[in-house]
Short mmCIF file of C-alpha atoms in Angstrom, two decimals:
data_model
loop_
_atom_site.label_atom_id
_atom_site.label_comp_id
_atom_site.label_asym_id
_atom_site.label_seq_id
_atom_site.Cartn_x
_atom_site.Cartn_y
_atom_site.Cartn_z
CA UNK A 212 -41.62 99.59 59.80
CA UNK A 213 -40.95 103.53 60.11
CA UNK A 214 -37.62 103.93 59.87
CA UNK A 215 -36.52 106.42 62.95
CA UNK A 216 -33.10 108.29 63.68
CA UNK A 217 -32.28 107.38 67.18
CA UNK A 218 -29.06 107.75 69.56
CA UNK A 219 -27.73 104.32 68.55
CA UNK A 220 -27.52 105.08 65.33
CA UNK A 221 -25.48 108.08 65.45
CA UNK A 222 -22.97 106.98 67.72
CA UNK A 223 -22.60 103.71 65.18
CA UNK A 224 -22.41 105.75 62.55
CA UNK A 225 -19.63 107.93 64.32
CA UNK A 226 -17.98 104.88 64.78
CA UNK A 227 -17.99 103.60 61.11
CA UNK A 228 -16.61 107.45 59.78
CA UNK A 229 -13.88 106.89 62.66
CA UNK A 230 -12.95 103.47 61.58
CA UNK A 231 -12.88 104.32 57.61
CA UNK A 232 -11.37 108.02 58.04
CA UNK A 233 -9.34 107.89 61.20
CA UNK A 234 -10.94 111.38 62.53
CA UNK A 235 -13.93 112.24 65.16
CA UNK A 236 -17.22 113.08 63.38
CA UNK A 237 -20.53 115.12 64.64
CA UNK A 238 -23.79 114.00 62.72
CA UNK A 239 -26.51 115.48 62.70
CA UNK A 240 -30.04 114.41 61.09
CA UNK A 241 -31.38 117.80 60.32
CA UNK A 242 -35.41 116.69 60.22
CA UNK A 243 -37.32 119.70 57.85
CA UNK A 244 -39.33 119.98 55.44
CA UNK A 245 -36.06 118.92 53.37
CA UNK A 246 -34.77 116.36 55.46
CA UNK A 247 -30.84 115.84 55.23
CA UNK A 248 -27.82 114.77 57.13
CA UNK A 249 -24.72 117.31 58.71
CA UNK A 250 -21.28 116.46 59.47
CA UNK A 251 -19.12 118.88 60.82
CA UNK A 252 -14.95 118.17 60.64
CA UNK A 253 -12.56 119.46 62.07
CA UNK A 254 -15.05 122.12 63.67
CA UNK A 255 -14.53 123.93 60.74
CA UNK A 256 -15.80 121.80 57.39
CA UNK A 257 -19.69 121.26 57.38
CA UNK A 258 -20.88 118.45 54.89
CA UNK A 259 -24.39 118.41 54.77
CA UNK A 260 -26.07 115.49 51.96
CA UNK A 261 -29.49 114.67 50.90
CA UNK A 262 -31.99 111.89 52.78
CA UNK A 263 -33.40 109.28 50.79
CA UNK A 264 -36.21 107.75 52.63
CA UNK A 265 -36.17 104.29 50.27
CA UNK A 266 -32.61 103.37 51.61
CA UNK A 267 -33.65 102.74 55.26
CA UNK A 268 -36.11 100.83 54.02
CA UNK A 269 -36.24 97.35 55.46
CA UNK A 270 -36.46 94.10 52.38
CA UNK A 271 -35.81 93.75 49.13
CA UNK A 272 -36.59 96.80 46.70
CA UNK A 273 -37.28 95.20 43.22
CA UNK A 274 -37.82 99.19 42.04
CA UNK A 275 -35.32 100.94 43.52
CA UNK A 276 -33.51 102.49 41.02
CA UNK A 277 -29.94 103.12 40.38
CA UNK A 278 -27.43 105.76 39.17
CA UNK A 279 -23.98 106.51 38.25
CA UNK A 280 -22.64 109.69 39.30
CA UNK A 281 -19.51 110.96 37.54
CA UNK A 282 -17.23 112.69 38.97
CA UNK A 283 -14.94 115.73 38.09
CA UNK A 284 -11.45 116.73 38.81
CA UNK A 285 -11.29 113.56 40.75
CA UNK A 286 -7.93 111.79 41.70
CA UNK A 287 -9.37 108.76 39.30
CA UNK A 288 -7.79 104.81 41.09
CA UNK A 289 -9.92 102.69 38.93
CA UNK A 290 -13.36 104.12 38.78
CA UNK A 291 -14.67 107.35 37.44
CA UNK A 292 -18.27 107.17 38.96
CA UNK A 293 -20.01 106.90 41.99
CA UNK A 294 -22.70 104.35 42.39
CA UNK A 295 -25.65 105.59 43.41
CA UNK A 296 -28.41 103.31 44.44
CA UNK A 297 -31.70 105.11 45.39
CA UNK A 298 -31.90 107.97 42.47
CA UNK A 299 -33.13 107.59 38.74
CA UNK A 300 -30.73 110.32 37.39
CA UNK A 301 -27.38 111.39 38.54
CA UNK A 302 -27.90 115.37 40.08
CA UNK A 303 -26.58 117.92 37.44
CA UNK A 304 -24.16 118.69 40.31
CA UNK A 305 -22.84 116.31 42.52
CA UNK A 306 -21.14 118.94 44.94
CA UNK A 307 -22.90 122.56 45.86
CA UNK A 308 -19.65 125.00 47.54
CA UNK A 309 -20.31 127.72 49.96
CA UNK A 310 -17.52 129.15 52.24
CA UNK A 311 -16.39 126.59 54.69
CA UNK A 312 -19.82 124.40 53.92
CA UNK A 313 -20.00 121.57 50.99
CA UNK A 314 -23.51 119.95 50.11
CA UNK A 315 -23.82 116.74 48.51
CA UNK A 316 -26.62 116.04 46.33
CA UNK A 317 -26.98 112.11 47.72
CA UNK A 318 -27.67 109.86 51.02
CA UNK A 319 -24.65 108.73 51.21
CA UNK A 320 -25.15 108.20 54.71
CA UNK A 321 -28.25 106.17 54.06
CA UNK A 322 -25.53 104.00 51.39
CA UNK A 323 -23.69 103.04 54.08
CA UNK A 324 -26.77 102.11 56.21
CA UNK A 325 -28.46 100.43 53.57
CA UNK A 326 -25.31 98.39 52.51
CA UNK A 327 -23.87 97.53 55.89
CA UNK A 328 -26.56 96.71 57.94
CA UNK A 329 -28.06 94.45 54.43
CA UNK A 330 -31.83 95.83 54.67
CA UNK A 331 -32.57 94.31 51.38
CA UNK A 332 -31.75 91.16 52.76
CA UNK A 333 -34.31 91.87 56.09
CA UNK A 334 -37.56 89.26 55.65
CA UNK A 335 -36.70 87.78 52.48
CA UNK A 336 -39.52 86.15 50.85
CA UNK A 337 -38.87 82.54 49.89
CA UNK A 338 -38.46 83.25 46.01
CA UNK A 339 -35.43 85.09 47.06
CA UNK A 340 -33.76 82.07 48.81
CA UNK A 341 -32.13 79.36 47.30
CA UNK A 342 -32.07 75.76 48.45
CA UNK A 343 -30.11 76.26 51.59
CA UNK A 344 -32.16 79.60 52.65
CA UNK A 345 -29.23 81.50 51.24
CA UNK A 346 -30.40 84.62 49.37
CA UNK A 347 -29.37 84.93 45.94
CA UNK A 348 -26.85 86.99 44.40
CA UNK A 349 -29.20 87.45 41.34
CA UNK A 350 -32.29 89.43 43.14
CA UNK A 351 -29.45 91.21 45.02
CA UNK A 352 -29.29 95.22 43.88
CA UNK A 353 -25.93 95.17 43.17
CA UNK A 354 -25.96 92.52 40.84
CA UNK A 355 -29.21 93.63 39.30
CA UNK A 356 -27.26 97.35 38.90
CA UNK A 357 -24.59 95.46 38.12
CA UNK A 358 -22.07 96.87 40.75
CA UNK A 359 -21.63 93.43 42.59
CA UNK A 360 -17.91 93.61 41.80
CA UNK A 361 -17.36 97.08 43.28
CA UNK A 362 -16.90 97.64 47.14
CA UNK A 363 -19.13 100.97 46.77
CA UNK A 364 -19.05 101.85 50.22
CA UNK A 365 -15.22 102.28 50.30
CA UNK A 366 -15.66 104.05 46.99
CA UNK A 367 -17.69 107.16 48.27
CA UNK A 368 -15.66 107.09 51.40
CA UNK A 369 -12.38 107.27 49.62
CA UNK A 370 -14.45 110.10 47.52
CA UNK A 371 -15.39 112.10 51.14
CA UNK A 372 -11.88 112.04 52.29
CA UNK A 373 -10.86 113.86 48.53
CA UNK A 374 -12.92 116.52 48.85
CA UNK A 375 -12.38 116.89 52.49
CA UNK A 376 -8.36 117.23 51.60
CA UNK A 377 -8.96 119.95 49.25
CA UNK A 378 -11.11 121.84 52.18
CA UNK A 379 -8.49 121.12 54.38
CA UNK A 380 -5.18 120.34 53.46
CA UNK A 381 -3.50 119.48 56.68
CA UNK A 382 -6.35 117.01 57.88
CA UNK A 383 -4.23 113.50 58.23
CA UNK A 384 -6.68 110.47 57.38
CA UNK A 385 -5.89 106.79 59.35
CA UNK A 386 -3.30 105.33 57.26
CA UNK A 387 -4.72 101.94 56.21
CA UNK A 388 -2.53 99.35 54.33
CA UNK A 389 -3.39 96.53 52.03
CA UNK A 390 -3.95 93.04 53.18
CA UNK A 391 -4.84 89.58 52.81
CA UNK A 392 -7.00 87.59 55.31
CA UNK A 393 -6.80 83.88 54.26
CA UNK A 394 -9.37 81.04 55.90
CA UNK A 395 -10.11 77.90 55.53
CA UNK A 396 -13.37 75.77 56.54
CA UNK A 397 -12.77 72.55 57.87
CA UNK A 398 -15.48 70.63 56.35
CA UNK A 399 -13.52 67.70 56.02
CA UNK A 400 -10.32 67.15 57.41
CA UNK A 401 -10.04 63.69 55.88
CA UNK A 402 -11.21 62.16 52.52
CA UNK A 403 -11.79 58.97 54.02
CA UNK A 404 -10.67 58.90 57.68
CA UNK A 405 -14.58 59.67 58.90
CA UNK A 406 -16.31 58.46 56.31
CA UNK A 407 -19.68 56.08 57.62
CA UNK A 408 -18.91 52.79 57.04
CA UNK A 409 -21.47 52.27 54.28
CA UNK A 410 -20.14 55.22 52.31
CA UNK A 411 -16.70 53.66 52.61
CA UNK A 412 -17.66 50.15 51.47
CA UNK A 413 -19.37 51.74 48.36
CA UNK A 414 -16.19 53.42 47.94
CA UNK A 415 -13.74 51.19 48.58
CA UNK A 416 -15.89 49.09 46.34
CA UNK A 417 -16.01 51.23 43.06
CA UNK A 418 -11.76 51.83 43.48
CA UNK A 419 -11.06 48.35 44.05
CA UNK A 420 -13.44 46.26 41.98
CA UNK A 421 -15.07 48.80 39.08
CA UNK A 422 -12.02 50.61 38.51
CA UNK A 423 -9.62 48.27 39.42
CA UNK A 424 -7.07 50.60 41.19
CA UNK A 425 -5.78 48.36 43.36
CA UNK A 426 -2.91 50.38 44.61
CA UNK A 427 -5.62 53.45 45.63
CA UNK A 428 -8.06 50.89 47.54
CA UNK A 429 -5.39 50.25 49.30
CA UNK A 430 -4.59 53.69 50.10
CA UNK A 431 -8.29 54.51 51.34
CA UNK A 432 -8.21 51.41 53.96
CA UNK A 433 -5.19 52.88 55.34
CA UNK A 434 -6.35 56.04 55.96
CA UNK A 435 -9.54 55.04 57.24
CA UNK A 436 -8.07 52.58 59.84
CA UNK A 437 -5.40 55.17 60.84
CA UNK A 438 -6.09 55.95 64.94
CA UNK A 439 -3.66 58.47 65.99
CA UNK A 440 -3.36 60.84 63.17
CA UNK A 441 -4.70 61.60 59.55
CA UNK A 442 -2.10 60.43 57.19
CA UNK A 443 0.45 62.56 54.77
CA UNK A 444 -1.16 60.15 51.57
CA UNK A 445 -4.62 61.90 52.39
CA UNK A 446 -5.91 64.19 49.63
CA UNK A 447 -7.20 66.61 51.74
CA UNK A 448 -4.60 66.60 54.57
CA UNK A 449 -3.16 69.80 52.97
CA UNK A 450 -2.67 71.69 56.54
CA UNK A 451 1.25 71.50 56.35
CA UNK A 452 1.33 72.36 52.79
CA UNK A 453 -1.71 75.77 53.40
CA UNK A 454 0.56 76.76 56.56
CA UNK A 455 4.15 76.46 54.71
CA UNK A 456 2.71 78.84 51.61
CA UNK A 457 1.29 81.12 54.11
CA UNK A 458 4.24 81.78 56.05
CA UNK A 459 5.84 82.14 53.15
CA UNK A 460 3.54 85.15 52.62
CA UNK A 461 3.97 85.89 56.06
CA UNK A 462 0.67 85.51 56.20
CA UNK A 463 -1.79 83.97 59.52
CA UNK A 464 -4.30 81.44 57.52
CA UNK A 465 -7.27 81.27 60.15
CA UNK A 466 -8.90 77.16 60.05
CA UNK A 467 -12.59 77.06 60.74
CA UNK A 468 -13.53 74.18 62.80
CA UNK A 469 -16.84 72.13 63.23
CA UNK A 470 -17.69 71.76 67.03
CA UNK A 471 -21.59 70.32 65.94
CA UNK A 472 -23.80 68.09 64.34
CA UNK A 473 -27.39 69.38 63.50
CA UNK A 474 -27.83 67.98 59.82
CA UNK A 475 -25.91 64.83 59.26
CA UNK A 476 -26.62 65.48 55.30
CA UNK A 477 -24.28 68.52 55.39
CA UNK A 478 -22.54 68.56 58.38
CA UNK A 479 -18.97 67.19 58.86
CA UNK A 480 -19.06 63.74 59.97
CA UNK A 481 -15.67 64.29 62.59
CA UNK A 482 -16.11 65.05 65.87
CA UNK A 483 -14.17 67.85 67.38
CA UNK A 484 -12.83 66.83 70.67
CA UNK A 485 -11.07 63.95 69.63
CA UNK A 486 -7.17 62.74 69.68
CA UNK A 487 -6.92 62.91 65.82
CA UNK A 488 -8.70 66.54 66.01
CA UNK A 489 -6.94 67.84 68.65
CA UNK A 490 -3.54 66.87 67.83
CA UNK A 491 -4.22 69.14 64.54
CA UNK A 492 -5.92 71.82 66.40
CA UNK A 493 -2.47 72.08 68.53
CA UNK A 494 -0.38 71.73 65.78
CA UNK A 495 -2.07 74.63 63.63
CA UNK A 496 -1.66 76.79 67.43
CA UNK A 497 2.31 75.69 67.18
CA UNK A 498 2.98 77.04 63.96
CA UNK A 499 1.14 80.77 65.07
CA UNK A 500 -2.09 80.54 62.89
CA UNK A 501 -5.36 81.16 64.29
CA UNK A 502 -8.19 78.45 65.23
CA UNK A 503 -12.04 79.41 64.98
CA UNK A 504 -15.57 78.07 64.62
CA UNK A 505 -17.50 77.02 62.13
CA UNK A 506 -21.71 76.74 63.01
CA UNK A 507 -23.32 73.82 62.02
CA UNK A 508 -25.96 73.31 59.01
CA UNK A 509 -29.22 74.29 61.50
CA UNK A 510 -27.23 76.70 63.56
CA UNK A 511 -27.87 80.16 61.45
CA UNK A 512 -31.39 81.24 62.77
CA UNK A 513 -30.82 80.03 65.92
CA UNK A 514 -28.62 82.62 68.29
CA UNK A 515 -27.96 79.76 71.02
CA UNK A 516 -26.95 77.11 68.65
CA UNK A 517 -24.21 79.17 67.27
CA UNK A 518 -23.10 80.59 70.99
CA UNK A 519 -23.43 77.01 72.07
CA UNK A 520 -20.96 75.85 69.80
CA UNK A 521 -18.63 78.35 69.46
CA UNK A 522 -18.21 78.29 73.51
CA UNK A 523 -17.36 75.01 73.12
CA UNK A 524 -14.45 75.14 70.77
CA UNK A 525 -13.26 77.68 73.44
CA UNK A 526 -13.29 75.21 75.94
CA UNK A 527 -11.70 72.52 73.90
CA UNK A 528 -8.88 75.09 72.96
CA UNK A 529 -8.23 76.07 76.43
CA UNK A 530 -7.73 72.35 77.59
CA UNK A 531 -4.51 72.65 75.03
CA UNK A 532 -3.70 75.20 76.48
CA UNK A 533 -4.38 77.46 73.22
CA UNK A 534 -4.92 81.37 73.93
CA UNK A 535 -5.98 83.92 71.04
CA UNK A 536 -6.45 87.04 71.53
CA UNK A 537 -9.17 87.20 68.70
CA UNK A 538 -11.92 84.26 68.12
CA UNK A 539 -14.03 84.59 65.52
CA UNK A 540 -15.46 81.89 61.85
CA UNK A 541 -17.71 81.55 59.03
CA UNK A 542 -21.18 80.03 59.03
CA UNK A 543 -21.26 76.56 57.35
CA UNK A 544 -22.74 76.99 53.72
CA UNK A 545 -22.36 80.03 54.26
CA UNK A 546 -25.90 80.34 55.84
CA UNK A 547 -27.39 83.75 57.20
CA UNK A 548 -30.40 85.45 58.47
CA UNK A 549 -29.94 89.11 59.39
CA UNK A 550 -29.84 90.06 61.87
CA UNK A 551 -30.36 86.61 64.05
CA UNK A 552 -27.27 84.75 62.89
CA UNK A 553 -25.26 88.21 64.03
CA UNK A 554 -27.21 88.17 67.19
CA UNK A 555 -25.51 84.46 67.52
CA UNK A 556 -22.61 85.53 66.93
CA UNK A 557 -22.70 88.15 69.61
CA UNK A 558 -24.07 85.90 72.24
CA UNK A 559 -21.07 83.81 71.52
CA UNK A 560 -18.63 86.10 72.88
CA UNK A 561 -17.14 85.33 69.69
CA UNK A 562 -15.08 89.25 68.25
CA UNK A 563 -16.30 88.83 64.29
CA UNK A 564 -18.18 86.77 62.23
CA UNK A 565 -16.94 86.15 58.15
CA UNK A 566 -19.86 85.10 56.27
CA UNK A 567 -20.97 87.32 54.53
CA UNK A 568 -20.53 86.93 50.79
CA UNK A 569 -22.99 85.66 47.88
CA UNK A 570 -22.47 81.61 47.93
CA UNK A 571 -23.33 81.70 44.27
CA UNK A 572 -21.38 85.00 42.93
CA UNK A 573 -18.16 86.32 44.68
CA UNK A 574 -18.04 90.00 45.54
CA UNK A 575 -19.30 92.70 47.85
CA UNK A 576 -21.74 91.96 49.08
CA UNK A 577 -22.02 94.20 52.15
CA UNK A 578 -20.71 97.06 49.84
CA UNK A 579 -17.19 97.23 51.54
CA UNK A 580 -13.79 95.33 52.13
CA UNK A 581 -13.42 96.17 55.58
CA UNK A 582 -14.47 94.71 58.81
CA UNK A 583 -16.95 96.93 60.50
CA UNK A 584 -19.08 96.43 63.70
CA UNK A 585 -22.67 95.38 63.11
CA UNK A 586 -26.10 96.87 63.50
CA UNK A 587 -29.33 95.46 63.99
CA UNK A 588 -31.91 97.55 61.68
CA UNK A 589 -34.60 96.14 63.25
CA UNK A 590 -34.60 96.82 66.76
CA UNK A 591 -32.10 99.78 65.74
CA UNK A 592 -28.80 98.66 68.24
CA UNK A 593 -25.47 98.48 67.71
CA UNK A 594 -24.63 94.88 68.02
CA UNK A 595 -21.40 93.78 69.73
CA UNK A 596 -20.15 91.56 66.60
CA UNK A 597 -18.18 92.84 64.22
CA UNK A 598 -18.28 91.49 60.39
CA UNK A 599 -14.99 90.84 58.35
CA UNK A 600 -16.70 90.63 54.78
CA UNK A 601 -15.71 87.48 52.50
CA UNK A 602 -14.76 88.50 49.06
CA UNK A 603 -14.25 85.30 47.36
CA UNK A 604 -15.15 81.46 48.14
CA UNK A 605 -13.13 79.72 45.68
CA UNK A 606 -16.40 77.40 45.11
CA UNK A 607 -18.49 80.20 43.90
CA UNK A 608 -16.00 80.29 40.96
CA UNK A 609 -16.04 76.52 39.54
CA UNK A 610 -18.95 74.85 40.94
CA UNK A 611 -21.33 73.86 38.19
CA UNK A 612 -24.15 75.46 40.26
CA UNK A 613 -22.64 78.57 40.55
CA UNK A 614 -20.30 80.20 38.28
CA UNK A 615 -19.00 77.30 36.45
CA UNK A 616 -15.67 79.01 35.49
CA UNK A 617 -13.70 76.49 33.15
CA UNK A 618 -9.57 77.54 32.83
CA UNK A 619 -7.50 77.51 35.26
CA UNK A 620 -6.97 81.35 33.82
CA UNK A 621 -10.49 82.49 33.82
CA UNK A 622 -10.59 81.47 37.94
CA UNK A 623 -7.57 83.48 38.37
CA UNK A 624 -8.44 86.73 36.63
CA UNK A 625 -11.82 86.82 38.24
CA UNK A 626 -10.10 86.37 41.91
CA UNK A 627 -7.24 88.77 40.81
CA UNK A 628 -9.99 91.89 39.49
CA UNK A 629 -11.36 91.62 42.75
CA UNK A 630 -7.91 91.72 44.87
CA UNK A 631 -7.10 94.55 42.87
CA UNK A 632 -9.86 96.81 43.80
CA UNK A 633 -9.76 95.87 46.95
CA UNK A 634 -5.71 97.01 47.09
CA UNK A 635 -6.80 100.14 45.19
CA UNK A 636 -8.30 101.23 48.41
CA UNK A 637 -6.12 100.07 50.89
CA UNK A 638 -8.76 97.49 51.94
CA UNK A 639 -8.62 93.59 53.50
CA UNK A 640 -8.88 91.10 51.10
CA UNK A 641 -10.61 88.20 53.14
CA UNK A 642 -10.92 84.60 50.86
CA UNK A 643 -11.85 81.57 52.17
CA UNK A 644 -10.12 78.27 50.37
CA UNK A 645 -11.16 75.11 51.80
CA UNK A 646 -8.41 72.65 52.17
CA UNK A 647 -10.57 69.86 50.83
CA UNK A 648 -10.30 71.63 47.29
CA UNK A 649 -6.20 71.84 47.50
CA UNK A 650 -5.87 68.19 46.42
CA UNK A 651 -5.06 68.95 42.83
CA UNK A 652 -1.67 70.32 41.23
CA UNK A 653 -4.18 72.96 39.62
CA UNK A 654 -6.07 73.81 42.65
CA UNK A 655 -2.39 74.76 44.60
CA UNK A 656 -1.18 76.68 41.29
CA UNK A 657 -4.23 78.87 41.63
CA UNK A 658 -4.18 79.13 45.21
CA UNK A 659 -0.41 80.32 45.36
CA UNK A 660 -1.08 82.69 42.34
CA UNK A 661 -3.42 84.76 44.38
CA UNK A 662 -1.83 85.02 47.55
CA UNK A 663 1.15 86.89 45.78
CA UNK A 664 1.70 90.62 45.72
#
């Protein structure tokens, strides 16, 4: 595909500088023999930077190289570089002054194309997938540069502004303030409660009769023949206790629910409009934190599975009477095609989608920690779903498939470097923490660890 500069792009791009800078933006693609990019603030600064044809690229660039450009007589947070995929060597000067005119010696424009709208991840081949169609962290460019753990978008952005403030002093950037998002996928509400009655006799079998724990058996056929509600004594009815630590926090926690059933391997086995489900649903409403959807197993490469469902939540939520003035979830798995699943999402009516994360390394994956709107780099539109990047899924950090992390401190400090980058820049740092995996003293120590300031 040749990669062409057209109207849609500009005005996204004007939107993305307004959202991250909190100012009004002309660009220009100046199209020479020396093809660059111009940005004019202010009417009175002109930032011009290079173009680097190999980050509009579309799939995944085994070659592209990767630099590190330092800079100088910077106001250093925590980094003292500037990644800078596309470029074997860092320039000899990053920044080239003239009067009331700066030029940058990289794309950094074509950085925040290349990361936001993921064109690596555009017609993966099937060596790049893993078992669930999910690409992998590993043939990713950030974690092959080894920047996976840096939200390098935000970096040169927080960069631009600098040298913008020494040009002009007076400018006033958008004052953006830490914070957490907190959600939680609804896999399974219940340990037992919906389990198929073969899977519960095998169960209920290997408690009562192999391990003899009588007292636990007993437990398991209570919960399982409970009608009206899922019981306190289930392990992963941790609702109360995930909404009393967040308002604690004074924080919203956002619950993911399941409105379909397209893979009964992987999908929940619950159904959503039910008594049981909807007296939760209400409850969660009650207490002031936030309800969304959560596409089933087959749902991610197919736009009117995902709109189907989510449309459907909405209509179960407004026969409770439940208004929000934001809907939005998480793909199950965390499952994505770019950009169908987005064009999904969009057809939903759903306001932002928070998928997008590596399901086998934590990180940046989209290069920032801020919700942007989305673009589609193949038929070049701005599309009308915006993306609230995930950070960290607590299972990337201890499942044996994935990270494998052991200690209870090794878990934390890997969650807490990331939050503190992310806080560095002012930014939103989104985790999702299933409530299934809150069923353990250790798991609710960690938890509460992270959420503090």
């Amino acid at each position: 595909m040749n990669f062409e500069i057209n109207e849609n792009l500009i005005i996204w791009l004007k939107l993305i500088f307004r959202e991250k800078m909190g100012l009004d933006f002309e660009i220009k693609h100046i199209n020479s023999s020396q093809p660059s990019w111009s940005i004019l603030v202010e009417n009175t600064l002109e930032i011009s930077c290079a173009f680097i044809p190999n980050l509009y690229k579309l799939g995944n660039q085994n070659n592209l190289p990767c630099s590190k450009i330092s800079i100088e007589n910077f106001e250093k947070i925590y980094f003292q570089d500037l990644i800078s995929p596309g470029i074997k060597e860092a320039p000899k000067s990053l920044l080239e002054r003239k009067g009331s005119h700066i030029h940058i010696n990289y794309d950094f424009i074509g950085l925040i194309y290349w990361c936001l709208t993921r064109a690596e991840e555009i017609y993966p081949k099937n060596k790049l997938l893993d078992e669930h169609s999910r690409f992998k962290s590993k043939y990713s460019h950030a974690f092959v540069n080894g920047y996976l753990d840096r939200p390098v978008v935000d970096e040169w952005f927080y960069f631009i502004k600098f040298i913008i403030k020494q040009s002009l002093p007076r400018v006033s950037f958008s004052d953006n303030k830490y914070s957490i998002y907190v959600s939680h996928d609804v896999d399974s509400p219940s340990k037992y409660r919906f389990l198929r009655k073969r899977d519960l006799l095998k169960t209920f079998a290997s408690t009562f009769i192999k391990q003899k724990k009588y007292s636990e058996a007993k437990n398991i056929l209570e919960i399982y023949l409970s009608r009206d509600k899922i019981l306190d004594k289930d392990p992963f009815n941790t609702f109360d206790w995930i909404m009393n630590i967040s308002e604690s926090k004074n924080i919203k926690s956002s619950f993911y629910f399941m409105t379909g059933i397209s893979n009964k391997g992987f999908d929940s086995n619950y159904k959503i409009n039910t008594n049981i489900i909807n007296n939760f649903i209400k409850k969660i409403h009650q207490r002031g934190h936030l309800i969304g959807v959560h596409p089933s197993y087959y749902s991610y490469n197919k736009p009117l599975m995902i709109a189907k469902e989510g449309l459907y939540l909405k209509r179960i939520c407004e026969n409770l009477d439940i208004d929000q003035t934001r809907w939005g979830g998480r793909m199950h798995y965390l499952r994505w095609e770019h950009p169908t699943t987005a064009i999904g999402w969009e057809k939903s009516g759903y306001q932002y989608d928070s998928s997008l994360t590596f399901a086998d390394n934590p990180g940046f994956r989209c290069g920032t920690c801020n919700e942007y709107q989305m673009y589609d780099p193949i038929k070049q539109r701005i599309l009308n779903i915006r993306e609230k990047p995930l950070i960290v899924m607590e299972v990337s950090l201890f499942h044996e498939k994935y990270l494998n992390l052991k200690s209870k401190e090794s878990v934390i400090n890997h969650i807490l470097s990331l939050k503190n980058r992310v806080k560095s820049l002012d930014g939103q740092f989104t985790i999702l923490w299933h409530n299934s995996n809150l069923d353990s003293k250790t798991m609710q120590e960690i938890y509460t660890s992270i959420l503090d300031d």
